[in-house]
Amino acid sequence: MAASQLEAILGRVPSGLFILTIAHQGSETGMLASWVMQAGFEPPMVTVAVKQGRYVAEWLGAKEPFVLNLLREDQKPLLSHFGRGFEPGEPAFTGLSLHRTVGNLPVLADILGHLECRPNSHVDSGDHRIFLADVLAGQLTGEGQPYVHIRKNGLRY
């Protein structure tokens, strides 16, 4: 198969768009996550892929709990805000409304819903690390359709 055909078909694999929020040793951040998938019913589990070398992957590797904030299809400004990424220690939530989980994790306000998760294990997959996480809690908090992403090229973001 030609590379152009491979990148075209891989790009058409749909994925939801989430903002992963996490805290570690007094710091907190958020990142755009597009490779999220339900991975089990009993117990409920999800997978999330994080590019190798991102400090968030280290935090997840330390089994820090995290939140997957599910975006509505009309929340493109949040993609711009989180899509560029944040350096360690850089404020990620400036100008955004938040509320907190019982464990004090940041949750974005006015989203479709969120899942509270704890990493269970991981596997390296080329340039990404895939985390398997237990879903501890969740809440549907909004109305509307989830933001679904279709890429033009399946070989890069």
mmCIF file of C-alpha atoms in Angstrom:
data_model
loop_
_atom_site.group_PDB
_atom_site.id
_atom_site.type_symbol
_atom_site.label_atom_id
_atom_site.label_comp_id
_atom_site.label_asym_id
_atom_site.label_seq_id
_atom_site.Cartn_x
_atom_site.Cartn_y
_atom_site.Cartn_z
ATOM 1 C CA MET A 1 0.000 0.000 0.000
ATOM 2 C CA ALA A 2 1.338 3.435 -0.926
ATOM 3 C CA ALA A 3 2.176 5.777 1.960
ATOM 4 C CA SER A 4 -0.426 8.282 0.740
ATOM 5 C CA GLN A 5 -3.131 5.595 0.896
ATOM 6 C CA LEU A 6 -2.024 4.488 4.355
ATOM 7 C CA GLU A 7 -2.055 8.019 5.772
ATOM 8 C CA ALA A 8 -5.457 8.676 4.155
ATOM 9 C CA ILE A 9 -7.191 5.612 5.601
ATOM 10 C CA LEU A 10 -5.554 5.895 9.052
ATOM 11 C CA GLY A 11 -6.652 9.528 9.161
ATOM 12 C CA ARG A 12 -10.258 8.463 8.678
ATOM 13 C CA VAL A 13 -10.280 6.413 11.888
ATOM 14 C CA PRO A 14 -12.505 8.596 14.097
ATOM 15 C CA SER A 15 -11.557 9.543 17.625
ATOM 16 C CA GLY A 16 -13.138 11.636 20.342
ATOM 17 C CA LEU A 17 -11.428 14.727 21.666
ATOM 18 C CA PHE A 18 -10.753 14.975 25.381
ATOM 19 C CA ILE A 19 -8.791 17.221 27.688
ATOM 20 C CA LEU A 20 -6.799 15.113 30.138
ATOM 21 C CA THR A 21 -6.293 16.968 33.429
ATOM 22 C CA ILE A 22 -3.869 15.739 36.052
ATOM 23 C CA ALA A 23 -1.971 16.822 39.179
ATOM 24 C CA HIS A 24 1.412 15.653 40.464
ATOM 25 C CA GLN A 25 3.416 16.816 43.486
ATOM 26 C CA GLY A 26 1.692 20.190 43.738
ATOM 27 C CA SER A 27 1.626 20.906 39.999
ATOM 28 C CA GLU A 28 -1.271 20.421 37.612
ATOM 29 C CA THR A 29 -1.774 20.596 33.873
ATOM 30 C CA GLY A 30 -3.998 19.624 30.994
ATOM 31 C CA MET A 31 -3.406 18.234 27.530
ATOM 32 C CA LEU A 32 -5.405 17.436 24.426
ATOM 33 C CA ALA A 33 -5.971 13.675 24.143
ATOM 34 C CA SER A 34 -7.472 12.221 20.995
ATOM 35 C CA TRP A 35 -6.545 8.553 21.314
ATOM 36 C CA VAL A 36 -8.930 7.460 24.064
ATOM 37 C CA MET A 37 -10.927 4.232 23.933
ATOM 38 C CA GLN A 38 -13.117 2.252 26.289
ATOM 39 C CA ALA A 39 -11.278 -0.976 27.098
ATOM 40 C CA GLY A 40 -13.504 -2.904 29.521
ATOM 41 C CA PHE A 41 -16.908 -3.226 31.160
ATOM 42 C CA GLU A 42 -16.167 -5.060 34.424
ATOM 43 C CA PRO A 43 -14.351 -3.197 35.744
ATOM 44 C CA PRO A 44 -14.842 -0.170 33.492
ATOM 45 C CA MET A 45 -11.538 0.750 31.867
ATOM 46 C CA VAL A 46 -10.186 3.082 29.201
ATOM 47 C CA THR A 47 -6.956 3.460 27.288
ATOM 48 C CA VAL A 48 -5.253 6.742 26.531
ATOM 49 C CA ALA A 49 -2.169 7.241 24.377
ATOM 50 C CA VAL A 50 0.437 9.880 25.255
ATOM 51 C CA LYS A 51 3.405 10.734 23.067
ATOM 52 C CA GLN A 52 6.693 9.362 24.395
ATOM 53 C CA GLY A 53 8.757 11.987 26.176
ATOM 54 C CA ARG A 54 5.860 14.119 27.424
ATOM 55 C CA TYR A 55 6.121 14.805 31.134
ATOM 56 C CA VAL A 56 2.438 13.869 31.522
ATOM 57 C CA ALA A 57 3.430 10.310 30.558
ATOM 58 C CA GLU A 58 5.809 10.296 33.545
ATOM 59 C CA TRP A 59 2.992 11.440 35.848
ATOM 60 C CA LEU A 60 0.696 8.735 34.497
ATOM 61 C CA GLY A 61 3.511 6.199 34.864
ATOM 62 C CA ALA A 62 3.637 7.163 38.553
ATOM 63 C CA LYS A 63 -0.045 6.087 38.655
ATOM 64 C CA GLU A 64 -1.354 9.595 39.307
ATOM 65 C CA PRO A 65 -5.144 9.763 38.923
ATOM 66 C CA PHE A 66 -6.452 11.895 36.074
ATOM 67 C CA VAL A 67 -9.663 13.217 34.544
ATOM 68 C CA LEU A 68 -10.803 12.839 30.956
ATOM 69 C CA ASN A 69 -12.948 15.869 30.131
ATOM 70 C CA LEU A 70 -15.249 14.997 27.204
ATOM 71 C CA LEU A 71 -15.747 17.975 24.905
ATOM 72 C CA ARG A 72 -18.892 18.928 23.031
ATOM 73 C CA GLU A 73 -18.683 19.396 19.277
ATOM 74 C CA ASP A 74 -18.950 23.199 19.736
ATOM 75 C CA GLN A 75 -15.930 23.553 22.061
ATOM 76 C CA LYS A 76 -13.199 24.211 19.511
ATOM 77 C CA PRO A 77 -11.657 27.058 21.611
ATOM 78 C CA LEU A 78 -10.611 24.455 24.194
ATOM 79 C CA LEU A 79 -8.760 22.571 21.448
ATOM 80 C CA SER A 80 -6.766 25.695 20.652
ATOM 81 C CA HIS A 81 -6.064 26.334 24.338
ATOM 82 C CA PHE A 82 -4.776 22.835 25.118
ATOM 83 C CA GLY A 83 -3.529 21.784 21.679
ATOM 84 C CA ARG A 84 -0.240 23.665 21.924
ATOM 85 C CA GLY A 85 0.743 21.905 25.166
ATOM 86 C CA PHE A 86 2.222 23.367 28.335
ATOM 87 C CA GLU A 87 5.714 23.265 29.749
ATOM 88 C CA PRO A 88 6.154 21.870 33.286
ATOM 89 C CA GLY A 89 5.064 24.520 35.779
ATOM 90 C CA GLU A 90 3.301 26.638 33.134
ATOM 91 C CA PRO A 91 -0.292 27.477 34.158
ATOM 92 C CA ALA A 92 -2.692 25.450 32.020
ATOM 93 C CA PHE A 93 -6.041 26.690 33.300
ATOM 94 C CA THR A 94 -5.688 30.478 33.148
ATOM 95 C CA GLY A 95 -8.996 32.044 32.119
ATOM 96 C CA LEU A 96 -10.952 28.785 32.393
ATOM 97 C CA SER A 97 -13.696 27.865 34.849
ATOM 98 C CA LEU A 98 -12.980 24.725 36.865
ATOM 99 C CA HIS A 99 -14.473 22.622 39.566
ATOM 100 C CA ARG A 100 -12.709 19.889 41.531
ATOM 101 C CA THR A 101 -13.195 16.194 42.073
ATOM 102 C CA VAL A 102 -13.295 14.766 45.597
ATOM 103 C CA GLY A 103 -9.573 14.071 45.131
ATOM 104 C CA ASN A 104 -8.984 17.726 44.122
ATOM 105 C CA LEU A 105 -8.343 17.064 40.417
ATOM 106 C CA PRO A 106 -9.282 19.864 38.012
ATOM 107 C CA VAL A 107 -12.418 19.365 35.901
ATOM 108 C CA LEU A 108 -13.331 21.832 33.171
ATOM 109 C CA ALA A 109 -16.695 23.562 33.611
ATOM 110 C CA ASP A 110 -19.363 23.455 30.900
ATOM 111 C CA ILE A 111 -18.250 20.248 29.188
ATOM 112 C CA LEU A 112 -20.272 17.226 28.113
ATOM 113 C CA GLY A 113 -18.973 15.115 30.986
ATOM 114 C CA HIS A 114 -15.913 13.656 32.622
ATOM 115 C CA LEU A 115 -14.352 10.384 33.743
ATOM 116 C CA GLU A 116 -12.109 10.078 36.788
ATOM 117 C CA CYS A 117 -9.433 7.457 36.150
ATOM 118 C CA ARG A 118 -6.367 5.835 37.686
ATOM 119 C CA PRO A 119 -3.613 4.288 35.534
ATOM 120 C CA ASN A 120 -3.327 0.546 35.949
ATOM 121 C CA SER A 121 -0.578 -0.409 33.480
ATOM 122 C CA HIS A 122 0.971 0.676 30.198
ATOM 123 C CA VAL A 123 2.583 -0.597 27.035
ATOM 124 C CA ASP A 124 4.938 1.244 24.721
ATOM 125 C CA SER A 125 3.710 1.502 21.154
ATOM 126 C CA GLY A 126 6.322 3.078 18.924
ATOM 127 C CA ASP A 127 6.242 6.801 19.575
ATOM 128 C CA HIS A 128 3.419 6.636 22.151
ATOM 129 C CA ARG A 129 2.838 5.050 25.539
ATOM 130 C CA ILE A 130 -0.618 3.541 25.939
ATOM 131 C CA PHE A 131 -2.032 3.629 29.459
ATOM 132 C CA LEU A 132 -4.753 1.263 30.627
ATOM 133 C CA ALA A 133 -6.744 2.977 33.359
ATOM 134 C CA ASP A 134 -9.514 2.034 35.764
ATOM 135 C CA VAL A 135 -12.539 4.328 35.569
ATOM 136 C CA LEU A 136 -13.335 5.268 39.162
ATOM 137 C CA ALA A 137 -16.218 7.697 38.619
ATOM 138 C CA GLY A 138 -17.831 9.805 35.970
ATOM 139 C CA GLN A 139 -20.601 12.237 35.332
ATOM 140 C CA LEU A 140 -22.574 13.438 32.321
ATOM 141 C CA THR A 141 -22.919 17.170 32.950
ATOM 142 C CA GLY A 142 -23.992 18.681 29.644
ATOM 143 C CA GLU A 143 -26.148 18.291 26.589
ATOM 144 C CA GLY A 144 -25.069 17.845 23.014
ATOM 145 C CA GLN A 145 -22.865 15.653 20.888
ATOM 146 C CA PRO A 146 -19.254 14.722 21.654
ATOM 147 C CA TYR A 147 -16.483 16.272 19.598
ATOM 148 C CA VAL A 148 -15.349 13.631 17.086
ATOM 149 C CA HIS A 149 -12.144 14.150 15.144
ATOM 150 C CA ILE A 150 -11.343 12.880 11.652
ATOM 151 C CA ARG A 151 -7.827 13.653 10.471
ATOM 152 C CA LYS A 152 -6.685 14.106 6.889
ATOM 153 C CA ASN A 153 -3.389 12.364 7.603
ATOM 154 C CA GLY A 154 -3.099 9.335 9.867
ATOM 155 C CA LEU A 155 0.677 9.540 10.179
ATOM 156 C CA ARG A 156 0.900 12.833 12.097
ATOM 157 C CA TYR A 157 -1.203 15.108 14.313
#
